[in-house]
Amino acid sequence: MKLTINGTTHEFEAAANMPLLWALRDILDIKGPKFGCGVSACGACTVLINGEPVRSCTYNVSDVEGEVTTIEGLPINGKLHAVQQAWLKHQVPQCGYCQSGQIMAAVALLNTISNPTDTDIDDAMTNLCRCGTYPKIKAAIKDAAAMLEVNR
Amino acid sequence: MSRLGTITRRSFMGLGVAATGGLAVGYYFYTKPFPNPLIAMAAEGDAVFNPYVKIAADNTITIIAPRAEMGQGVHTTLAALVAEELDVSLDQVNVEHGLPGKAYYNEAMMVEGGPFPFFDEGFMAEATRGSMKVVSKFLALQMTGGSSATIDAFVKMREAGCAARLVLVAAAAEHWGVDAGTLRTSGGVITNHVNNETLTYGEISEAAAQLEPPSKLPLRPRSEWKTLGKSQPRVEGLDKVTGGRIFGIDVQLPDMLYGTVKISPRFGVGAVSVDKNAALKVAGVLDIIDIESTTGSGFGIIAENTWAAFQGADALEVEWATPDYPANTDGMKSMLDIAMATNSDFTLGKVGNVEKEFNNTDSENFFGAVYDAPYLAHTTMEPMNATAHFKDGKLEMWIGTQGPGLAQSTCAALLGIKTEDVTVNTTRMGGGFGRRGEVDVPLYAAAMAAKTGGRPIKVTWSREEDMRHDTYRPIATAQFRASLTDDGDITGLDVDIASPSILTSLLGRTFPSIPAGGTEKIVLEGAFDQPSTIPNRRYQAHIVDLPVPIGFWRSVGNSFNGFFQESFIDEVAHVSGKDPLEFRLSMMNDEEHRPAREVLKKVAKMANWGGSLPAGKGQGIAHALSFGTWVAQVVQVDVTDDVVKIEKVWCAADLGLVLDPDNVKAQMMSGIVYGLSQALGQEITFSDHEVEQYNFYDFDAMRMHQCPEIVVELLENSHRMGGAGEPGTPPSTPALANAIYASTGKRIRSMPLSHAIDFA
Ligand code: FES
Ligand code: FES
């Protein structure tokens, strides 16, 4: 099996029905995407495939066509993505376990809607956070949108 | 002799001062010289100052924060205590959890005082200490002091930083031949203003570690704090925005196997028959072992990867035995009703004479109500997991645990090895909420590690396994009765609460040989211990014998009693035609209840309580004192077309002393979301003796679109420190129920509220 992840091509053996999440975590040792539910119900495992957010726990690795981006692939030349910077500025994470998925979902949102309203955020950000960081996530997304606007 | 050799020998000799190895300071000094765990971990060239501080020659400063970081920011705040007195900034230090060590137990041990001599380090003594550490929080001692990592550490970790700084300065003074008083420290550098020379801590650390700190450690007054009292960025913040490999589930070892468990979904019984054939045929499944333990029986699936293990568990065909507890929730509820109808097991918070007062009250002046709350799961975001490596008679584990010492001793007992042959590496945790102190997770991993031929194994539970094998927040029901004056004031309050006993459940699965029973404050906490001037009061506990495993769930007994009592007070206020805020204030005095009055008044002001609201909107108020922290909240709802939208929550909290304002506010926010999540539909129910819920699709929590705007303000009227992680939870649910009443006139007395009304 051959996959391009964060710009690097990986060749590996995996059962065709293995979810992408477990291929990433257990076979390729890419630990950014987290396991939370295994049934597309929490979003902790969110990665991008060709820029689209995907819950990798229910996406067969053999079905992947195109480039996979995990949170490890967000920084460019060591510089954090605007969303990551905004997350730090607002001190969003508590336990942090959901945050890889939240950040990937936020990146995907800002890729499609550059200046999201509260309703846009509510609609796009369906990931679960048991620590209840939602108000900070919302604030950080708006800040990241502003940062990206400046750089545009 | 090598430096490390000297250190170890000296510290074993029990000297207060241990050469290069470690200065025994602070609490470590005035009790007994436990071995300093940092000495064993120290690399060549590291100077170890005490169990909390290690400084390398290159000025790398490491602070040990020996408490579980599960999202509450404890590593940052504990490190800040040391950094403040060491005179370094937080971004200059590394923060580590460290290995379990008796040095880190110490004060808790003194407080807990199990029935064992101080020098007894046998399994039972250690096990009891471990359990008492958890248990003590909920016994009488909690009432006087509250309990939390920060309160525990407040003096001793500042002293550790202070002691280290004083010997560094003393060594520098010796080096320059000047008086220590002439030297200044800042940012890990010592400056001699006479000759304008500087020394980093690292440059002088070896010499400094030879010196003994003074017995009196002059801690900085609050007015001089540079780090404490100010909001700090999380020390592990960068890891948490970059997908860092910091959680137990991220552990990766050479030659590692993967596994999962399939434990009996019926509590207290095991398999009648099993067919492993189909499971063993799953590609990647290597072996299936039997697991027998005090926490559950079932099977461990050993595989080449986690996915294969999960599939193996699904394919494993097991017939489970039938237990003798009721098959469904209704049967369990009737056990609560029966307990309620029989004599109470114990009474707390008795004031005046309720019976006499009730006899003297006219029947029309009585008001009563019955409330109930279901079993709840913790559902930490990171499912339960542990990695274990058993080789040559020694076990090493990597686990996100709230009780590393307990994991160590119970796993040693399971494998029949010595406690010191078990090493526990505590990872960061994707949520804890009380779940991660349980020993089931390490026990199963240890049992599986014994069957891998010496290879390490990471055991990850599926979400379904996690949901169906929790130590649940107990089911509970309460009867409140009040006698009122003609003016509607309460003259007598009689409260009966029925619930199973958490301590009985905990001891049964953790230390089956220790008998449980007696007074368990948990059942009544959040009710009997609240600020009140009602002249006649009584709180009676009715303990129900149900073997469903129950445990500590964020705010514990307060999580249901807060809902019951603060709903009832609100009901009486409305029956009496009084404003719910004024009514509460009228039942609190101005002395010891002052923090409660102040947070109530503050939150009312924040929410513009009593102001006019558009139709459909309503506000509810509640107060709860838990873990030493006084918290008042106002919830505002909008109810349109019979659908409730939780719009806004205002929260005023008084912890006495705030060490990190933003972090405390974040904890309040988190506690509120955790609390409100219950109301939206959480409940663990039973049929066929098994939990009916599996995953987030049938046991969900609040999501972004349901989350209200939350505003938190902090007061400091209380003269004692309180905790931060839990006290935000108890007032949230009654404030919500009270708001729904204010908006709709509908009183909901049963959790989850979603049974009676829809939420957006
Ligand atoms: S783990 Fe994929 S959505 Fe929860
Ligand atoms: S930060 Fe803990 S689950 Fe989101």
PDB file of N, CA and C in Angstrom, chain A residues 36-112:
ATOM      1  N   GLY A  36     -10.865   8.192  19.648  1.00  0.00           N
ATOM      2  CA  GLY A  36     -11.818   8.567  20.696  1.00  0.00           C
ATOM      3  C   GLY A  36     -13.034   7.669  20.753  1.00  0.00           C
ATOM      4  N   CYS A  37     -13.522   7.226  19.573  1.00  0.00           N
ATOM      5  CA  CYS A  37     -14.768   6.450  19.568  1.00  0.00           C
ATOM      6  C   CYS A  37     -14.774   5.333  18.543  1.00  0.00           C
ATOM      7  N   GLY A  38     -14.087   5.526  17.423  1.00  0.00           N
ATOM      8  CA  GLY A  38     -14.050   4.497  16.385  1.00  0.00           C
ATOM      9  C   GLY A  38     -15.286   4.433  15.517  1.00  0.00           C
ATOM     10  N   VAL A  39     -16.253   5.329  15.754  1.00  0.00           N
ATOM     11  CA  VAL A  39     -17.508   5.261  14.992  1.00  0.00           C
ATOM     12  C   VAL A  39     -17.910   6.625  14.405  1.00  0.00           C
ATOM     13  N   SER A  40     -16.957   7.488  14.158  1.00  0.00           N
ATOM     14  CA  SER A  40     -17.252   8.815  13.583  1.00  0.00           C
ATOM     15  C   SER A  40     -18.083   9.710  14.486  1.00  0.00           C
ATOM     16  N   ALA A  41     -18.067   9.464  15.785  1.00  0.00           N
ATOM     17  CA  ALA A  41     -18.955  10.225  16.665  1.00  0.00           C
ATOM     18  C   ALA A  41     -18.250  11.318  17.469  1.00  0.00           C
ATOM     19  N   CYS A  42     -16.913  11.434  17.372  1.00  0.00           N
ATOM     20  CA  CYS A  42     -16.248  12.423  18.238  1.00  0.00           C
ATOM     21  C   CYS A  42     -15.292  13.355  17.507  1.00  0.00           C
ATOM     22  N   GLY A  43     -14.700  12.903  16.420  1.00  0.00           N
ATOM     23  CA  GLY A  43     -13.817  13.786  15.653  1.00  0.00           C
ATOM     24  C   GLY A  43     -12.376  13.855  16.123  1.00  0.00           C
ATOM     25  N   ALA A  44     -12.007  13.092  17.145  1.00  0.00           N
ATOM     26  CA  ALA A  44     -10.620  13.149  17.640  1.00  0.00           C
ATOM     27  C   ALA A  44      -9.620  12.689  16.585  1.00  0.00           C
ATOM     28  N   CYS A  45     -10.096  11.900  15.628  1.00  0.00           N
ATOM     29  CA  CYS A  45      -9.230  11.281  14.625  1.00  0.00           C
ATOM     30  C   CYS A  45      -9.183  12.076  13.324  1.00  0.00           C
ATOM     31  N   THR A  46      -9.723  13.306  13.334  1.00  0.00           N
ATOM     32  CA  THR A  46      -9.873  14.059  12.089  1.00  0.00           C
ATOM     33  C   THR A  46      -8.536  14.329  11.391  1.00  0.00           C
ATOM     34  N   VAL A  47      -8.477  13.990  10.108  1.00  0.00           N
ATOM     35  CA  VAL A  47      -7.337  14.350   9.256  1.00  0.00           C
ATOM     36  C   VAL A  47      -7.918  14.977   7.987  1.00  0.00           C
ATOM     37  N   LEU A  48      -7.055  15.510   7.150  1.00  0.00           N
ATOM     38  CA  LEU A  48      -7.527  16.043   5.878  1.00  0.00           C
ATOM     39  C   LEU A  48      -7.112  15.092   4.758  1.00  0.00           C
ATOM     40  N   ILE A  49      -8.033  14.827   3.833  1.00  0.00           N
ATOM     41  CA  ILE A  49      -7.663  14.147   2.594  1.00  0.00           C
ATOM     42  C   ILE A  49      -7.965  15.122   1.476  1.00  0.00           C
ATOM     43  N   ASN A  50      -6.924  15.529   0.774  1.00  0.00           N
ATOM     44  CA  ASN A  50      -7.032  16.589  -0.236  1.00  0.00           C
ATOM     45  C   ASN A  50      -7.743  17.814   0.336  1.00  0.00           C
ATOM     46  N   GLY A  51      -7.436  18.142   1.555  1.00  0.00           N
ATOM     47  CA  GLY A  51      -7.973  19.349   2.181  1.00  0.00           C
ATOM     48  C   GLY A  51      -9.337  19.185   2.825  1.00  0.00           C
ATOM     49  N   GLU A  52      -9.991  18.051   2.586  1.00  0.00           N
ATOM     50  CA  GLU A  52     -11.325  17.815   3.162  1.00  0.00           C
ATOM     51  C   GLU A  52     -11.199  17.110   4.510  1.00  0.00           C
ATOM     52  N   PRO A  53     -11.981  17.549   5.508  1.00  0.00           N
ATOM     53  CA  PRO A  53     -11.883  16.866   6.806  1.00  0.00           C
ATOM     54  C   PRO A  53     -12.522  15.483   6.746  1.00  0.00           C
ATOM     55  N   VAL A  54     -11.839  14.514   7.336  1.00  0.00           N
ATOM     56  CA  VAL A  54     -12.297  13.137   7.296  1.00  0.00           C
ATOM     57  C   VAL A  54     -12.090  12.520   8.679  1.00  0.00           C
ATOM     58  N   ARG A  55     -13.066  11.753   9.119  1.00  0.00           N
ATOM     59  CA  ARG A  55     -12.892  11.040  10.393  1.00  0.00           C
ATOM     60  C   ARG A  55     -12.216   9.712  10.084  1.00  0.00           C
ATOM     61  N   SER A  56     -10.937   9.657  10.397  1.00  0.00           N
ATOM     62  CA  SER A  56     -10.105   8.569   9.879  1.00  0.00           C
ATOM     63  C   SER A  56     -10.388   7.225  10.545  1.00  0.00           C
ATOM     64  N   CYS A  57     -11.172   7.218  11.638  1.00  0.00           N
ATOM     65  CA  CYS A  57     -11.444   5.954  12.320  1.00  0.00           C
ATOM     66  C   CYS A  57     -12.417   5.079  11.546  1.00  0.00           C
ATOM     67  N   THR A  58     -13.130   5.675  10.575  1.00  0.00           N
ATOM     68  CA  THR A  58     -14.097   4.883   9.817  1.00  0.00           C
ATOM     69  C   THR A  58     -13.815   4.972   8.315  1.00  0.00           C
ATOM     70  N   TYR A  59     -12.607   5.355   7.965  1.00  0.00           N
ATOM     71  CA  TYR A  59     -12.248   5.517   6.557  1.00  0.00           C
ATOM     72  C   TYR A  59     -11.225   4.443   6.211  1.00  0.00           C
ATOM     73  N   ASN A  60     -11.625   3.473   5.398  1.00  0.00           N
ATOM     74  CA  ASN A  60     -10.700   2.379   5.080  1.00  0.00           C
ATOM     75  C   ASN A  60      -9.427   2.904   4.436  1.00  0.00           C
ATOM     76  N   VAL A  61      -8.315   2.392   4.890  1.00  0.00           N
ATOM     77  CA  VAL A  61      -7.042   2.876   4.367  1.00  0.00           C
ATOM     78  C   VAL A  61      -6.949   2.612   2.866  1.00  0.00           C
ATOM     79  N   SER A  62      -7.575   1.531   2.418  1.00  0.00           N
ATOM     80  CA  SER A  62      -7.489   1.208   0.981  1.00  0.00           C
ATOM     81  C   SER A  62      -8.344   2.141   0.119  1.00  0.00           C
ATOM     82  N   ASP A  63      -9.244   2.897   0.759  1.00  0.00           N
ATOM     83  CA  ASP A  63     -10.087   3.829   0.001  1.00  0.00           C
ATOM     84  C   ASP A  63      -9.455   5.214  -0.167  1.00  0.00           C
ATOM     85  N   VAL A  64      -8.332   5.433   0.488  1.00  0.00           N
ATOM     86  CA  VAL A  64      -7.751   6.782   0.447  1.00  0.00           C
ATOM     87  C   VAL A  64      -7.189   7.066  -0.937  1.00  0.00           C
ATOM     88  N   GLU A  65      -7.663   8.137  -1.530  1.00  0.00           N
ATOM     89  CA  GLU A  65      -7.094   8.590  -2.806  1.00  0.00           C
ATOM     90  C   GLU A  65      -6.680  10.024  -2.612  1.00  0.00           C
ATOM     91  N   GLY A  66      -5.413  10.285  -2.766  1.00  0.00           N
ATOM     92  CA  GLY A  66      -4.940  11.651  -2.623  1.00  0.00           C
ATOM     93  C   GLY A  66      -4.096  11.816  -1.374  1.00  0.00           C
ATOM     94  N   GLU A  67      -3.835  13.077  -1.069  1.00  0.00           N
ATOM     95  CA  GLU A  67      -2.878  13.427  -0.016  1.00  0.00           C
ATOM     96  C   GLU A  67      -3.528  13.494   1.351  1.00  0.00           C
ATOM     97  N   VAL A  68      -2.881  12.867   2.308  1.00  0.00           N
ATOM     98  CA  VAL A  68      -3.367  12.929   3.678  1.00  0.00           C
ATOM     99  C   VAL A  68      -2.556  13.977   4.437  1.00  0.00           C
ATOM    100  N   THR A  69      -3.257  14.833   5.163  1.00  0.00           N
ATOM    101  CA  THR A  69      -2.563  15.777   6.048  1.00  0.00           C
ATOM    102  C   THR A  69      -3.016  15.511   7.476  1.00  0.00           C
ATOM    103  N   THR A  70      -2.059  15.281   8.353  1.00  0.00           N
ATOM    104  CA  THR A  70      -2.371  15.158   9.781  1.00  0.00           C
ATOM    105  C   THR A  70      -1.857  16.420  10.468  1.00  0.00           C
ATOM    106  N   ILE A  71      -2.109  16.547  11.743  1.00  0.00           N
ATOM    107  CA  ILE A  71      -1.678  17.763  12.446  1.00  0.00           C
ATOM    108  C   ILE A  71      -0.166  17.936  12.370  1.00  0.00           C
ATOM    109  N   GLU A  72       0.560  16.838  12.251  1.00  0.00           N
ATOM    110  CA  GLU A  72       2.019  16.930  12.135  1.00  0.00           C
ATOM    111  C   GLU A  72       2.429  17.682  10.872  1.00  0.00           C
ATOM    112  N   GLY A  73       1.527  17.700   9.872  1.00  0.00           N
ATOM    113  CA  GLY A  73       1.860  18.344   8.606  1.00  0.00           C
ATOM    114  C   GLY A  73       1.424  19.796   8.516  1.00  0.00           C
ATOM    115  N   LEU A  74       0.870  20.342   9.593  1.00  0.00           N
ATOM    116  CA  LEU A  74       0.383  21.731   9.522  1.00  0.00           C
ATOM    117  C   LEU A  74       1.484  22.791   9.530  1.00  0.00           C
ATOM    118  N   PRO A  75       2.470  22.681  10.411  1.00  0.00           N
ATOM    119  CA  PRO A  75       3.483  23.742  10.436  1.00  0.00           C
ATOM    120  C   PRO A  75       4.264  23.774   9.117  1.00  0.00           C
ATOM    121  N   ILE A  76       4.587  24.980   8.678  1.00  0.00           N
ATOM    122  CA  ILE A  76       5.390  25.114   7.457  1.00  0.00           C
ATOM    123  C   ILE A  76       6.750  25.674   7.852  1.00  0.00           C
ATOM    124  N   ASN A  77       7.797  24.956   7.486  1.00  0.00           N
ATOM    125  CA  ASN A  77       9.170  25.313   7.874  1.00  0.00           C
ATOM    126  C   ASN A  77       9.270  25.598   9.367  1.00  0.00           C
ATOM    127  N   GLY A  78       8.612  24.750  10.140  1.00  0.00           N
ATOM    128  CA  GLY A  78       8.712  24.900  11.589  1.00  0.00           C
ATOM    129  C   GLY A  78       7.798  25.972  12.164  1.00  0.00           C
ATOM    130  N   LYS A  79       7.107  26.729  11.295  1.00  0.00           N
ATOM    131  CA  LYS A  79       6.227  27.782  11.816  1.00  0.00           C
ATOM    132  C   LYS A  79       4.816  27.216  11.969  1.00  0.00           C
ATOM    133  N   LEU A  80       4.252  27.422  13.136  1.00  0.00           N
ATOM    134  CA  LEU A  80       2.924  26.884  13.390  1.00  0.00           C
ATOM    135  C   LEU A  80       1.892  27.523  12.464  1.00  0.00           C
ATOM    136  N   HIS A  81       0.901  26.742  12.091  1.00  0.00           N
ATOM    137  CA  HIS A  81      -0.246  27.236  11.328  1.00  0.00           C
ATOM    138  C   HIS A  81      -0.978  28.294  12.166  1.00  0.00           C
ATOM    139  N   ALA A  82      -1.640  29.222  11.500  1.00  0.00           N
ATOM    140  CA  ALA A  82      -2.350  30.292  12.219  1.00  0.00           C
ATOM    141  C   ALA A  82      -3.331  29.718  13.239  1.00  0.00           C
ATOM    142  N   VAL A  83      -3.967  28.612  12.886  1.00  0.00           N
ATOM    143  CA  VAL A  83      -4.922  28.010  13.821  1.00  0.00           C
ATOM    144  C   VAL A  83      -4.195  27.529  15.075  1.00  0.00           C
ATOM    145  N   GLN A  84      -3.041  26.927  14.896  1.00  0.00           N
ATOM    146  CA  GLN A  84      -2.270  26.470  16.069  1.00  0.00           C
ATOM    147  C   GLN A  84      -1.820  27.668  16.918  1.00  0.00           C
ATOM    148  N   GLN A  85      -1.394  28.724  16.225  1.00  0.00           N
ATOM    149  CA  GLN A  85      -0.976  29.924  16.973  1.00  0.00           C
ATOM    150  C   GLN A  85      -2.138  30.496  17.777  1.00  0.00           C
ATOM    151  N   ALA A  86      -3.301  30.545  17.136  1.00  0.00           N
ATOM    152  CA  ALA A  86      -4.475  31.085  17.830  1.00  0.00           C
ATOM    153  C   ALA A  86      -4.847  30.192  19.010  1.00  0.00           C
ATOM    154  N   TRP A  87      -4.682  28.899  18.841  1.00  0.00           N
ATOM    155  CA  TRP A  87      -4.985  27.955  19.931  1.00  0.00           C
ATOM    156  C   TRP A  87      -4.077  28.228  21.140  1.00  0.00           C
ATOM    157  N   LEU A  88      -2.803  28.532  20.847  1.00  0.00           N
ATOM    158  CA  LEU A  88      -1.875  28.833  21.947  1.00  0.00           C
ATOM    159  C   LEU A  88      -2.224  30.169  22.587  1.00  0.00           C
ATOM    160  N   LYS A  89      -2.519  31.146  21.733  1.00  0.00           N
ATOM    161  CA  LYS A  89      -2.818  32.485  22.245  1.00  0.00           C
ATOM    162  C   LYS A  89      -4.026  32.436  23.189  1.00  0.00           C
ATOM    163  N   HIS A  90      -5.035  31.666  22.832  1.00  0.00           N
ATOM    164  CA  HIS A  90      -6.239  31.578  23.660  1.00  0.00           C
ATOM    165  C   HIS A  90      -6.137  30.482  24.717  1.00  0.00           C
ATOM    166  N   GLN A  91      -5.006  29.805  24.751  1.00  0.00           N
ATOM    167  CA  GLN A  91      -4.829  28.704  25.713  1.00  0.00           C
ATOM    168  C   GLN A  91      -6.049  27.787  25.691  1.00  0.00           C
ATOM    169  N   VAL A  92      -6.351  27.321  24.477  1.00  0.00           N
ATOM    170  CA  VAL A  92      -7.546  26.484  24.301  1.00  0.00           C
ATOM    171  C   VAL A  92      -7.443  25.147  25.038  1.00  0.00           C
ATOM    172  N   PRO A  93      -6.352  24.391  24.867  1.00  0.00           N
ATOM    173  CA  PRO A  93      -6.390  23.009  25.370  1.00  0.00           C
ATOM    174  C   PRO A  93      -6.444  22.896  26.886  1.00  0.00           C
ATOM    175  N   GLN A  94      -7.243  21.938  27.319  1.00  0.00           N
ATOM    176  CA  GLN A  94      -7.157  21.530  28.728  1.00  0.00           C
ATOM    177  C   GLN A  94      -6.425  20.192  28.719  1.00  0.00           C
ATOM    178  N   CYS A  95      -7.159  19.069  28.683  1.00  0.00           N
ATOM    179  CA  CYS A  95      -6.413  17.812  28.566  1.00  0.00           C
ATOM    180  C   CYS A  95      -5.723  17.722  27.215  1.00  0.00           C
ATOM    181  N   GLY A  96      -6.292  18.365  26.205  1.00  0.00           N
ATOM    182  CA  GLY A  96      -5.658  18.427  24.899  1.00  0.00           C
ATOM    183  C   GLY A  96      -5.968  17.265  23.975  1.00  0.00           C
ATOM    184  N   TYR A  97      -6.636  16.263  24.488  1.00  0.00           N
ATOM    185  CA  TYR A  97      -6.776  15.036  23.709  1.00  0.00           C
ATOM    186  C   TYR A  97      -7.624  15.226  22.448  1.00  0.00           C
ATOM    187  N   CYS A  98      -8.639  16.068  22.533  1.00  0.00           N
ATOM    188  CA  CYS A  98      -9.495  16.284  21.359  1.00  0.00           C
ATOM    189  C   CYS A  98      -8.897  17.281  20.395  1.00  0.00           C
ATOM    190  N   GLN A  99      -7.834  17.986  20.833  1.00  0.00           N
ATOM    191  CA  GLN A  99      -7.452  19.209  20.115  1.00  0.00           C
ATOM    192  C   GLN A  99      -6.814  18.978  18.750  1.00  0.00           C
ATOM    193  N   SER A 100      -6.150  17.849  18.531  1.00  0.00           N
ATOM    194  CA  SER A 100      -5.644  17.588  17.168  1.00  0.00           C
ATOM    195  C   SER A 100      -6.808  17.600  16.199  1.00  0.00           C
ATOM    196  N   GLY A 101      -7.861  16.908  16.588  1.00  0.00           N
ATOM    197  CA  GLY A 101      -9.048  16.826  15.731  1.00  0.00           C
ATOM    198  C   GLY A 101      -9.741  18.176  15.592  1.00  0.00           C
ATOM    199  N   GLN A 102      -9.827  18.906  16.697  1.00  0.00           N
ATOM    200  CA  GLN A 102     -10.475  20.235  16.649  1.00  0.00           C
ATOM    201  C   GLN A 102      -9.696  21.151  15.703  1.00  0.00           C
ATOM    202  N   ILE A 103      -8.372  21.116  15.836  1.00  0.00           N
ATOM    203  CA  ILE A 103      -7.539  22.000  15.009  1.00  0.00           C
ATOM    204  C   ILE A 103      -7.686  21.638  13.529  1.00  0.00           C
ATOM    205  N   MET A 104      -7.689  20.345  13.214  1.00  0.00           N
ATOM    206  CA  MET A 104      -7.835  19.935  11.809  1.00  0.00           C
ATOM    207  C   MET A 104      -9.207  20.357  11.270  1.00  0.00           C
ATOM    208  N   ALA A 105     -10.237  20.212  12.098  1.00  0.00           N
ATOM    209  CA  ALA A 105     -11.572  20.624  11.663  1.00  0.00           C
ATOM    210  C   ALA A 105     -11.619  22.133  11.446  1.00  0.00           C
ATOM    211  N   ALA A 106     -10.935  22.879  12.305  1.00  0.00           N
ATOM    212  CA  ALA A 106     -10.923  24.341  12.174  1.00  0.00           C
ATOM    213  C   ALA A 106     -10.153  24.765  10.925  1.00  0.00           C
ATOM    214  N   VAL A 107      -9.043  24.082  10.646  1.00  0.00           N
ATOM    215  CA  VAL A 107      -8.282  24.391   9.429  1.00  0.00           C
ATOM    216  C   VAL A 107      -9.162  24.169   8.203  1.00  0.00           C
ATOM    217  N   ALA A 108      -9.886  23.044   8.210  1.00  0.00           N
ATOM    218  CA  ALA A 108     -10.759  22.748   7.066  1.00  0.00           C
ATOM    219  C   ALA A 108     -11.862  23.793   6.937  1.00  0.00           C
ATOM    220  N   LEU A 109     -12.413  24.213   8.059  1.00  0.00           N
ATOM    221  CA  LEU A 109     -13.460  25.239   8.037  1.00  0.00           C
ATOM    222  C   LEU A 109     -12.933  26.530   7.411  1.00  0.00           C
ATOM    223  N   LEU A 110     -11.746  26.963   7.887  1.00  0.00           N
ATOM    224  CA  LEU A 110     -11.203  28.232   7.398  1.00  0.00           C
ATOM    225  C   LEU A 110     -10.753  28.128   5.943  1.00  0.00           C
ATOM    226  N   ASN A 111     -10.486  26.922   5.485  1.00  0.00           N
ATOM    227  CA  ASN A 111     -10.175  26.747   4.064  1.00  0.00           C
ATOM    228  C   ASN A 111     -11.382  27.018   3.187  1.00  0.00           C
ATOM    229  N   THR A 112     -12.584  26.746   3.735  1.00  0.00           N
ATOM    230  CA  THR A 112     -13.781  26.949   2.909  1.00  0.00           C
ATOM    231  C   THR A 112     -14.472  28.269   3.218  1.00  0.00           C
TER     232      THR A 112
END
